[in-house]
Amino acid sequence: MYNPTSKRLLSDILNKRGKASLDRDFMIRLSANFHTIFSYFHQLYPLRDDVWDHLGTLVNRLADAYEKRPVALRKMDRDRELAPDWFLSEKLAGMMLYVDRFANDLQGFQKKIPYFDKLGINLIHLMPLLKCPKENNDGGYAVSNYREVNPELGSMDDIRKIAKILHQQGKYLMLDLAINHTSNEHEWAQKAIAGEREYQDFYYFYDNRHTPDQFEQSMPQVFPETAPGNFTYVPELNKWVMSVFHDYQWDLNFSNPKVFIEMLDNLLFLANQGVDILRLDALAFTWKKLGTSCQNLDEAHLLLQTLKACAQVVAPGTIFLAEAIVAPHEIVKYFGDNQGFSNECDLAYNATLMTLLWESIATKNNRLLHISLSNVPGKPLGTTWLNYVRCHDDIGLGYEDYHATLAGYDASGHRRFIIDFLTGAIDWSFASGRPFMEDKKNGDARISGSLASLAGLEKALRNQDEYAQELAFKRIILLHAIIMAFGGIPLLYMGDELGLINDYSYEQDKKKAHDNRWMHRPKMDWDLVKNVDVKGTLEYNIFQSISKMITVRRQSPEFRDANNLHIVDSGNQHLFVFVRYWGKHRSMAVFNLNDHREFLHVDVLNQQNFIVQSGLKDKYTGAALSCDWHGLELAPYQFYWITQA
Ligand code: GLC
């Protein structure tokens, strides 16, 4: 929008800067976005009389960051402006991994890049790798320096080199920006501890428990077992600091515009290293207000919109992933909604689907899955999901309880059942997970465990039960087949492509023993990887099936995401069915959630315009499909990606 006041301010700022050298692309983007930035910034900091000074600093930081943006990345920005939907493509498939657990360090990682080609992976999320304390680091999510790589892993030069290599190969790089908090060893925290007022204002410090106690009345706890409460006493200052996650992760005070500008600067710095996707960690928590849960507040969205508008000026080719593991109707809000288009994150973790997949594995039916997915509000065009089955975190049962009620369950009993099932507390369950952050009072818990262990492989191997191993294998494949077809980027967790089971060695490591999420963060077993070429091995079966899925997905334009998903009620509660379409390309994906055979009624196919009489085939196997009078038969945990022959 054109606004004379903001125009005038921008001219003043640029005149003062005095350099006429800012190039055309930058000036076009700045002019297009400045009014938005100006107006959001005013809304975020309405009562500050120094707001214009801060805006001046902000614009200068944008210009500085742009001047430092390498020529190759500026070209990439222009290319992506011509193809802004690159991340909606069916040709993307990702993997997340911890560099040290995958290949010791970044040099080791470089040598292992061919592994991704073998599987078909072209987007790689390198888990937190910035400098952090040796012990108290929450798997790297407690950053002590946003400009340096953890020296045990390598250097920023390595990152730039890796980004370049990946780009040359048509691959993409994702890195984290832990935006909500820093480590208490970060320079700002250290200066705060040393008594510098300016840096104490970077965090939420309180002289006594009065305000913290008020906050506690409405703030939930993230790690109630190991890090209870949301504040930590700092003896050096005789003050309390807000620390929503661990006591060593101090929440940044974004109501201070300096914090906003410094974190924006860190974001642009990372973008300038060649990062394609920035994973914005713990996004729901960035704004705090007394009397609220301090999650998902309107200001947190405004802040994100401002960050996005700024990043679009400097590095429009770098996109944002929302790590907002919150209720389904809250997650979609992190895409933003600017009259139907995104103005916050381009991608978001599909935590709702992930949780419901595990719920369906436990119940063997689609009842809650269907009701929830059919009620999730639509997302804006031009955005997409990151679909995953497992990640480095626990599984939280983040669906809405009233959907469970609508599905015919007693909501709290159902939660209890899923927790007990996935943690193997029910003796007939096949899953080997463990409760994470159990609340002994109300029995609530999240769940840890690797995909293979939760899917039954660990128990089946322990019992040397071949049929159970076969079923576990089928569950692993089924879950991957769903995230490949659902719409969005499938993101594998390293090791799941081999069926790695829980790794209990963390219990012997005193830095990790208190956090059982380490059980599902195993080290890569490169000896086992050799088996992916050995026919008949479990690793071969899983790896090759996933690799084939990625290949077929790539050849299926209807699997790109253009909000082109239609969930189908097939009348059979054991089948999860949806249709994907794109122009003349159409597929019906059918997944049997049951460990018995099931039938898809012929009418369902015909109603969705998949004409049985004209011949149908399964895209995945290439086999022709035939129906008998029951319909189309699916073996236990079988799936089809059906298309007209
Ligand atoms: C995110 C990370 C999680 C971490 C938390 C705090 O949720 O995924 O691993 O503990 O943020 O940084």
XYZ file of C-alpha atoms and ligand atoms in Angstrom:
657
model
C 0.000 0.000 0.000
C 1.122 3.580 -0.637
C 1.139 5.800 2.419
C 2.701 9.283 2.467
C 3.839 9.049 6.105
C 5.698 5.805 5.649
C 7.042 6.983 2.297
C 8.419 10.101 3.965
C 10.002 8.100 6.786
C 11.628 5.694 4.359
C 13.062 8.556 2.288
C 14.507 10.129 5.446
C 16.086 6.857 6.528
C 17.601 6.189 3.127
C 18.842 9.756 2.722
C 20.563 9.541 6.078
C 22.134 6.260 5.050
C 23.569 8.251 2.208
C 24.524 5.356 -0.025
C 22.838 5.476 -3.363
C 24.172 2.055 -4.267
C 21.252 -0.114 -3.100
C 20.248 -2.066 -6.129
C 16.991 -2.123 -7.980
C 15.716 -5.479 -6.696
C 16.237 -4.410 -3.124
C 14.574 -1.040 -3.634
C 11.561 -2.585 -5.368
C 11.054 -5.054 -2.538
C 11.664 -2.480 0.160
C 9.196 -0.034 -1.377
C 6.625 -2.790 -1.751
C 7.003 -3.983 1.848
C 7.930 -0.925 3.820
C 4.455 0.268 4.606
C 3.553 -3.191 5.909
C 6.692 -3.292 8.057
C 6.027 0.235 9.286
C 2.444 -0.484 10.215
C 3.136 -3.866 11.884
C 6.024 -2.396 13.821
C 3.757 0.373 15.108
C 1.191 -2.161 16.198
C 3.828 -4.219 17.987
C 5.391 -1.262 19.775
C 2.551 1.263 20.031
C 3.602 3.064 23.169
C 7.256 3.697 22.430
C 8.312 7.165 21.445
C 11.555 5.769 19.998
C 9.726 3.550 17.494
C 10.862 5.608 14.485
C 14.495 5.367 15.558
C 14.143 1.614 15.760
C 12.568 1.540 12.322
C 15.569 3.465 11.047
C 17.902 0.869 12.546
C 15.784 -1.902 11.106
C 15.915 -0.545 7.544
C 19.672 -0.084 7.816
C 20.061 -3.673 8.986
C 17.994 -4.827 6.004
C 20.192 -2.854 3.656
C 23.388 -4.150 5.307
C 22.170 -7.733 5.111
C 21.239 -7.287 1.468
C 24.665 -5.864 0.665
C 26.181 -8.986 2.200
C 23.879 -11.350 0.331
C 26.064 -13.326 -2.076
C 25.453 -12.788 -5.777
C 24.513 -16.460 -6.264
C 21.791 -16.189 -3.636
C 20.468 -12.969 -5.152
C 20.156 -14.849 -8.407
C 18.391 -17.690 -6.607
C 15.959 -15.109 -5.154
C 15.152 -13.870 -8.638
C 14.710 -17.415 -9.947
C 12.340 -18.236 -7.129
C 10.379 -15.055 -7.721
C 9.651 -16.545 -11.120
C 8.715 -19.919 -9.592
C 7.455 -19.037 -6.112
C 5.712 -22.394 -5.736
C 8.925 -24.465 -5.797
C 8.244 -25.916 -2.351
C 4.737 -27.121 -3.260
C 6.204 -29.583 -5.714
C 5.635 -33.341 -5.708
C 9.322 -33.631 -6.505
C 10.445 -32.772 -2.980
C 11.174 -35.316 -0.278
C 13.087 -34.504 2.888
C 15.041 -36.000 5.728
C 15.951 -34.553 9.103
C 19.095 -35.584 10.932
C 21.552 -34.692 13.641
C 24.913 -34.161 11.949
C 26.916 -35.856 14.713
C 24.633 -38.867 14.856
C 24.614 -39.213 11.084
C 28.239 -38.637 10.152
C 30.122 -37.200 13.170
C 30.579 -33.739 11.703
C 29.922 -31.523 8.699
C 32.919 -32.839 6.751
C 31.619 -36.357 7.334
C 28.177 -35.194 6.222
C 29.534 -33.954 2.904
C 30.938 -37.386 2.156
C 27.582 -38.982 2.842
C 25.520 -36.801 0.487
C 25.260 -39.609 -2.137
C 23.224 -41.580 0.418
C 20.348 -39.158 -0.149
C 20.336 -39.789 -3.881
C 19.988 -43.469 -3.287
C 16.780 -42.846 -1.381
C 15.539 -39.914 -3.455
C 15.892 -37.264 -0.763
C 16.483 -33.722 -1.997
C 15.729 -31.601 1.062
C 17.870 -31.985 4.136
C 17.170 -30.582 7.555
C 20.381 -30.423 9.541
C 19.215 -30.324 13.130
C 20.525 -27.540 15.410
C 24.210 -27.051 14.768
C 24.952 -23.590 16.092
C 27.233 -23.022 19.031
C 25.682 -24.190 22.278
C 26.878 -25.277 25.728
C 28.417 -28.735 25.925
C 25.945 -30.002 28.517
C 22.854 -27.874 28.876
C 21.822 -27.543 25.268
C 18.477 -29.321 24.696
C 19.762 -31.099 21.612
C 21.154 -27.811 20.290
C 18.018 -25.728 20.892
C 19.824 -23.610 23.510
C 21.997 -21.449 21.276
C 24.910 -19.485 22.675
C 25.993 -17.934 19.379
C 23.817 -17.567 16.274
C 26.772 -16.712 14.054
C 29.008 -19.673 14.824
C 28.688 -23.375 14.242
C 29.283 -25.770 17.127
C 33.071 -26.294 16.702
C 32.662 -30.026 17.257
C 30.647 -30.133 14.034
C 32.582 -27.686 11.883
C 32.322 -24.066 10.848
C 30.115 -21.594 8.995
C 32.416 -22.156 6.001
C 31.297 -25.780 6.001
C 27.673 -24.683 5.973
C 28.208 -22.364 3.033
C 30.055 -25.112 1.214
C 27.329 -27.662 1.917
C 24.618 -25.245 0.788
C 26.522 -24.707 -2.439
C 27.012 -28.413 -3.085
C 23.361 -29.158 -2.352
C 22.205 -26.365 -4.637
C 24.432 -27.597 -7.455
C 22.724 -30.963 -7.098
C 19.222 -29.487 -7.061
C 18.828 -30.109 -3.335
C 17.683 -27.820 -0.555
C 19.014 -27.041 2.913
C 16.955 -26.427 6.024
C 18.400 -25.089 9.298
C 16.889 -24.098 12.621
C 16.510 -20.690 14.109
C 15.711 -21.102 17.811
C 13.916 -17.807 17.986
C 12.055 -17.894 21.287
C 14.992 -18.282 23.648
C 18.753 -18.262 23.945
C 21.042 -20.321 26.119
C 21.975 -18.693 29.413
C 25.521 -18.787 28.015
C 24.652 -16.484 25.129
C 26.548 -13.189 25.234
C 23.310 -11.278 25.958
C 22.517 -13.516 28.915
C 26.062 -13.255 30.199
C 25.951 -9.460 29.983
C 22.607 -9.523 31.780
C 24.122 -11.630 34.556
C 27.040 -9.205 34.744
C 24.475 -6.542 35.628
C 24.035 -4.717 32.291
C 20.497 -3.325 32.368
C 20.310 -3.065 28.598
C 20.756 -6.829 28.273
C 18.529 -7.693 31.203
C 15.848 -6.042 29.076
C 16.525 -8.657 26.385
C 14.863 -11.184 28.707
C 12.021 -11.129 31.216
C 13.636 -10.416 34.589
C 11.714 -9.896 37.823
C 12.982 -8.748 41.224
C 10.739 -11.105 43.154
C 8.128 -13.830 42.656
C 5.177 -11.460 42.471
C 4.796 -11.260 38.676
C 6.178 -14.784 37.991
C 3.534 -16.182 40.345
C 0.843 -14.304 38.459
C 2.143 -15.644 35.148
C 2.245 -19.183 36.512
C -1.502 -19.108 37.146
C -2.258 -19.259 33.438
C 0.936 -20.632 31.832
C 1.144 -24.354 31.156
C 4.449 -26.146 31.663
C 6.444 -27.648 28.800
C 8.743 -29.942 30.765
C 6.902 -30.420 34.081
C 8.975 -33.446 35.080
C 12.481 -32.146 34.463
C 12.035 -28.368 34.339
C 8.950 -27.471 36.375
C 7.676 -23.916 36.320
C 8.352 -21.126 33.863
C 10.890 -19.060 35.800
C 14.426 -19.622 37.065
C 16.166 -17.939 39.971
C 19.407 -16.206 38.968
C 21.464 -15.997 42.171
C 24.037 -13.533 40.766
C 21.256 -10.970 40.378
C 18.845 -12.153 43.022
C 16.197 -12.026 40.295
C 13.895 -14.398 38.422
C 14.110 -14.872 34.684
C 11.461 -16.395 32.437
C 12.537 -19.833 31.141
C 9.551 -21.638 29.649
C 11.540 -24.635 28.421
C 14.626 -25.597 30.490
C 16.086 -23.376 33.205
C 19.053 -22.669 30.895
C 16.820 -21.542 27.979
C 15.884 -17.941 28.672
C 12.909 -16.504 26.832
C 13.709 -13.501 24.692
C 11.685 -10.390 25.405
C 10.271 -9.480 22.008
C 8.329 -6.596 23.492
C 11.725 -4.898 23.334
C 12.216 -3.765 19.695
C 15.969 -4.221 20.040
C 15.410 -7.937 20.509
C 13.288 -8.032 17.387
C 15.977 -6.274 15.358
C 18.823 -8.441 16.658
C 16.946 -11.680 16.014
C 15.933 -10.459 12.559
C 19.602 -9.801 11.924
C 20.459 -13.351 13.014
C 17.756 -14.699 10.740
C 19.101 -12.772 7.746
C 22.630 -13.862 8.581
C 21.571 -17.511 8.360
C 19.605 -16.872 5.172
C 22.760 -15.374 3.688
C 24.697 -18.597 4.301
C 22.533 -20.283 1.663
C 19.729 -21.711 3.766
C 16.581 -22.422 1.748
C 14.225 -23.078 4.635
C 14.472 -21.631 8.115
C 12.745 -23.726 10.733
C 11.438 -21.225 13.269
C 11.527 -23.092 16.529
C 8.890 -22.801 19.268
C 7.063 -20.086 17.351
C 3.916 -20.231 19.428
C 5.743 -18.910 22.478
C 7.304 -15.670 21.246
C 4.948 -13.205 22.920
C 4.008 -13.146 26.596
C 1.092 -11.477 28.340
C -0.085 -11.804 31.936
C -3.289 -13.742 32.351
C -2.810 -15.763 29.161
C -1.200 -19.103 28.313
C 1.533 -17.049 26.599
C 1.083 -19.157 23.500
C -0.404 -18.312 20.092
C -1.037 -14.671 21.028
C -2.039 -12.206 18.301
C 1.215 -10.341 18.802
C 3.188 -13.535 18.119
C 1.534 -13.579 14.690
C 2.150 -9.885 14.115
C 5.782 -10.398 15.008
C 6.038 -13.246 12.543
C 4.337 -11.198 9.819
C 6.866 -8.430 10.382
C 9.774 -10.874 10.208
C 8.364 -12.320 7.004
C 7.919 -8.925 5.360
C 11.526 -8.032 6.287
C 12.919 -11.334 5.021
C 11.068 -10.847 1.748
C 12.968 -7.628 1.191
C 16.407 -9.175 1.698
C 16.079 -12.881 0.972
C 12.761 -13.692 -0.693
C 14.096 -17.066 -1.819
C 14.428 -18.261 1.772
C 11.178 -19.551 3.192
C 9.928 -20.184 6.740
C 8.781 -23.384 8.409
C 6.563 -22.986 11.476
C 7.409 -25.264 14.339
C 4.163 -24.670 16.178
C 3.054 -27.921 17.736
C -0.281 -26.637 18.978
C -3.986 -27.344 18.535
C -5.058 -27.976 14.911
C -6.974 -24.708 14.529
C -4.002 -22.776 15.915
C -1.397 -24.438 13.663
C -3.002 -23.189 10.442
C -2.844 -19.627 11.736
C 0.953 -19.746 11.392
C 0.507 -19.667 7.642
C -1.002 -16.248 8.221
C -3.967 -15.101 6.304
C -3.632 -12.140 4.073
C -6.890 -12.349 2.164
C -6.395 -15.986 1.296
C -2.630 -15.808 0.855
C 0.147 -16.526 3.279
C 1.921 -13.710 5.093
C 3.627 -15.710 7.838
C 5.169 -19.145 7.278
C 5.232 -20.978 3.988
C 5.419 -24.387 5.625
C 4.183 -25.838 8.895
C 4.651 -29.175 10.583
C 1.499 -31.193 10.164
C 1.493 -32.220 13.810
C -2.231 -32.940 13.657
C -1.831 -35.574 10.956
C 1.209 -37.076 12.688
C -0.614 -37.538 15.991
C -3.723 -38.891 14.347
C -1.715 -41.408 12.359
C -0.437 -42.866 15.615
C -3.930 -42.746 17.050
C -5.162 -44.710 14.022
C -2.362 -47.222 14.358
C -3.475 -47.776 17.951
C -7.210 -47.959 17.200
C -6.953 -49.474 13.686
C -9.709 -47.144 12.574
C -10.160 -43.744 10.967
C -12.891 -42.327 13.201
C -10.929 -39.584 14.923
C -8.644 -39.091 11.920
C -11.598 -38.336 9.663
C -13.439 -36.068 12.036
C -10.329 -34.079 12.882
C -9.009 -33.709 9.359
C -12.415 -32.763 8.030
C -12.627 -30.001 10.621
C -9.153 -28.489 10.339
C -9.614 -25.040 8.823
C -8.216 -24.707 5.301
C -4.781 -23.271 4.771
C -4.018 -20.362 2.451
C -2.958 -21.034 -1.130
C 0.757 -21.109 -1.718
C 1.519 -22.805 1.596
C 2.128 -26.408 2.372
C 2.529 -28.991 5.101
C 5.575 -30.788 6.240
C 4.178 -34.256 6.683
C 6.028 -36.526 9.053
C 5.525 -39.693 11.040
C 8.317 -39.237 13.564
C 10.765 -36.502 14.405
C 13.303 -35.857 17.167
C 10.546 -34.810 19.585
C 7.918 -36.688 21.549
C 4.404 -37.284 20.243
C 1.893 -35.029 21.969
C -1.783 -35.873 21.662
C -2.601 -32.446 20.299
C -5.956 -33.194 18.712
C -9.148 -31.593 20.026
C -10.932 -33.592 22.714
C -14.341 -32.680 21.349
C -13.433 -34.420 18.104
C -12.764 -37.576 20.141
C -16.197 -37.151 21.697
C -17.731 -36.742 18.239
C -15.916 -39.910 17.184
C -17.758 -41.720 19.940
C -14.983 -41.940 22.518
C -14.803 -40.882 26.119
C -12.167 -38.198 25.549
C -10.015 -38.729 28.625
C -10.332 -42.515 28.482
C -9.262 -42.392 24.858
C -6.143 -40.371 25.661
C -5.289 -42.868 28.364
C -5.746 -45.718 25.904
C -3.448 -44.198 23.272
C -0.734 -43.448 25.820
C -0.979 -46.935 27.305
C -1.042 -48.526 23.873
C 1.933 -46.676 22.424
C 4.024 -47.082 25.561
C 3.260 -50.798 25.651
C 1.552 -50.557 29.032
C -1.265 -52.644 27.566
C 0.133 -56.163 27.371
C -1.338 -56.979 23.960
C 0.023 -53.823 22.389
C 2.801 -54.235 19.813
C 4.317 -50.789 20.527
C 7.462 -50.105 22.559
C 7.345 -46.426 23.459
C 7.818 -44.664 26.763
C 5.851 -41.917 28.453
C 7.494 -38.500 28.211
C 6.754 -35.756 30.770
C 4.170 -37.812 32.546
C 1.878 -35.894 34.866
C 1.466 -38.332 37.724
C -1.606 -36.452 38.989
C -3.790 -36.663 35.888
C -1.963 -39.439 34.011
C -1.371 -37.193 31.019
C 1.804 -37.830 29.048
C 3.455 -37.444 25.698
C 5.162 -40.389 24.025
C 8.742 -41.155 23.032
C 9.852 -43.953 20.753
C 11.224 -44.558 17.260
C 8.883 -45.195 14.370
C 9.924 -48.841 14.060
C 9.579 -49.492 17.798
C 6.179 -47.826 17.998
C 5.090 -49.769 14.919
C 5.889 -53.051 16.631
C 9.263 -54.044 15.237
C 11.165 -53.975 18.512
C 8.742 -56.270 20.305
C 8.463 -58.571 17.294
C 12.252 -58.920 17.089
C 12.470 -59.501 20.830
C 9.856 -62.255 20.586
C 11.367 -63.621 17.378
C 7.876 -63.500 15.980
C 8.108 -63.460 12.199
C 4.477 -62.682 11.515
C 4.611 -59.756 13.950
C 7.759 -58.541 12.159
C 5.900 -58.675 8.872
C 3.027 -56.635 10.310
C 5.445 -54.096 11.794
C 7.128 -53.745 8.404
C 3.758 -53.169 6.780
C 2.852 -50.498 9.325
C 6.139 -48.697 8.659
C 5.437 -48.713 4.927
C 1.785 -47.738 5.338
C 2.663 -44.678 7.426
C 5.237 -43.541 4.892
C 2.782 -44.113 2.042
C 0.329 -41.753 3.748
C 2.785 -38.885 4.196
C 4.024 -39.287 0.610
C 0.551 -38.884 -0.857
C -1.157 -36.502 1.555
C -0.078 -33.155 0.096
C 2.982 -31.386 1.355
C 6.605 -32.305 1.741
C 7.195 -35.718 3.282
C 9.948 -35.468 5.879
C 11.631 -38.655 7.035
C 13.463 -38.963 10.306
C 16.953 -40.355 9.768
C 17.072 -44.062 10.523
C 13.393 -44.684 9.851
C 14.298 -45.663 6.304
C 16.161 -48.624 7.852
C 13.678 -49.375 10.607
C 16.038 -48.386 13.426
C 14.522 -49.290 16.770
C 14.855 -47.443 20.087
C 18.369 -46.750 21.265
C 18.511 -47.064 25.038
C 22.185 -46.077 25.341
C 21.130 -42.541 26.323
C 20.370 -43.921 29.781
C 24.111 -44.398 30.340
C 24.936 -40.831 29.316
C 24.422 -38.468 32.197
C 23.948 -35.521 29.819
C 20.991 -37.287 28.236
C 19.566 -39.721 30.761
C 16.907 -37.271 32.019
C 15.415 -36.829 28.533
C 14.013 -39.994 26.968
C 13.543 -38.265 23.606
C 17.125 -39.490 23.051
C 15.782 -43.025 22.704
C 14.440 -42.136 19.278
C 17.522 -40.235 18.150
C 19.764 -43.216 17.312
C 23.169 -43.013 15.648
C 23.269 -43.964 11.999
C 24.320 -47.577 11.635
C 26.432 -47.541 8.478
C 27.004 -51.290 8.687
C 23.295 -51.839 8.528
C 23.093 -49.458 5.559
C 25.009 -52.074 3.543
C 21.891 -54.235 3.800
C 19.826 -51.841 1.732
C 21.314 -53.595 -1.291
C 20.872 -57.080 0.108
C 17.595 -58.567 -1.059
C 15.468 -60.164 1.619
C 16.798 -58.078 4.506
C 14.433 -55.894 6.455
C 16.571 -52.847 5.630
C 16.337 -53.654 1.921
C 12.584 -54.013 2.143
C 11.989 -50.755 3.991
C 14.572 -48.658 2.157
C 13.642 -49.828 -1.317
C 9.905 -49.462 -0.668
C 10.354 -45.882 0.502
C 12.689 -45.098 -2.357
C 10.127 -46.423 -4.810
C 7.382 -44.350 -3.205
C 9.476 -41.222 -3.653
C 10.039 -42.096 -7.314
C 6.337 -42.684 -7.970
C 5.416 -39.530 -6.045
C 7.744 -37.537 -8.295
C 5.939 -38.803 -11.361
C 2.526 -37.865 -9.980
C 1.646 -34.210 -10.540
C -1.533 -34.664 -8.471
C 0.689 -35.140 -5.397
C 1.897 -31.542 -5.524
C 0.083 -29.373 -3.009
C -2.453 -26.915 -4.332
C -5.036 -27.512 -1.600
C -6.127 -30.343 -3.897
C -6.984 -32.981 -1.330
C -10.413 -34.431 -0.820
C -10.977 -36.755 2.125
C -13.458 -39.498 1.320
C -15.792 -41.239 3.714
C -15.728 -44.771 2.356
C -18.195 -46.152 4.870
C -15.475 -48.492 6.137
C -13.944 -47.176 9.351
C -10.739 -49.156 8.848
C -9.862 -47.432 5.603
C -8.314 -43.995 5.280
C -9.204 -42.700 1.829
C -8.505 -39.482 -0.016
C -8.444 -38.223 -3.574
C -5.685 -36.028 -4.996
C -6.156 -34.158 -8.269
C -4.268 -31.799 -10.523
C -5.617 -31.114 -13.986
C -6.281 -34.455 -15.639
C -4.152 -36.312 -13.090
C -6.112 -38.015 -10.340
C -5.341 -40.614 -7.696
C -7.355 -42.185 -4.963
C -5.148 -43.165 -2.034
C -6.556 -45.976 0.116
C -4.892 -47.231 3.284
C -5.979 -50.201 5.350
C -5.397 -49.283 9.007
C -6.444 -52.730 10.148
C -4.484 -55.935 10.702
C -7.274 -57.804 8.897
C -8.220 -57.642 5.254
C -10.728 -54.932 4.346
C -12.759 -54.011 1.271
C -13.305 -50.717 -0.458
C -16.804 -50.737 -1.914
C -17.014 -50.357 -5.703
C -19.548 -47.546 -5.302
C -16.951 -45.422 -3.525
C -14.631 -45.726 -6.490
C -17.342 -44.998 -9.007
C -18.757 -42.086 -6.996
C -15.347 -40.473 -7.016
C -15.131 -41.035 -10.746
C -12.663 -43.879 -10.681
C -14.507 -46.086 -13.101
C -13.981 -49.712 -12.263
C -15.260 -50.931 -15.630
C -12.673 -48.835 -17.475
C -9.836 -50.451 -15.558
C -7.908 -49.268 -12.539
C -4.303 -49.682 -11.544
C -2.130 -49.136 -8.507
C 0.468 -46.469 -9.206
C 2.838 -47.837 -6.604
C 3.105 -51.421 -7.837
C 1.941 -50.784 -11.379
C -0.482 -53.714 -11.012
C -3.974 -53.758 -12.533
C -6.690 -53.769 -9.874
C -9.786 -55.858 -9.935
C -12.783 -55.843 -7.677
C -15.053 -58.719 -6.681
C -18.595 -58.299 -5.385
C -17.226 -57.118 -1.989
C -15.214 -54.415 -3.713
C -11.480 -53.886 -3.787
C -9.650 -56.072 -1.321
C -6.818 -54.732 0.807
C -4.636 -57.101 2.849
C -3.709 -56.080 6.422
C -2.054 -52.635 6.300
C -2.013 -52.648 2.514
C -2.330 -49.429 0.564
C -3.118 -48.463 -3.004
C -2.512 -45.280 -4.934
C -5.297 -45.917 -7.428
C -5.484 -44.353 -10.823
C -7.446 -45.008 -13.985
C -5.512 -47.558 -16.089
C 11.191 -27.301 19.832
C 12.176 -28.422 19.563
C 12.407 -29.187 20.823
C 12.941 -28.260 21.880
C 12.043 -27.032 22.049
C 12.721 -25.959 22.838
O 9.963 -27.764 20.186
O 11.685 -29.244 18.537
O 13.291 -30.255 20.613
O 13.043 -28.929 23.095
O 11.712 -26.446 20.812
O 13.692 -25.310 22.087
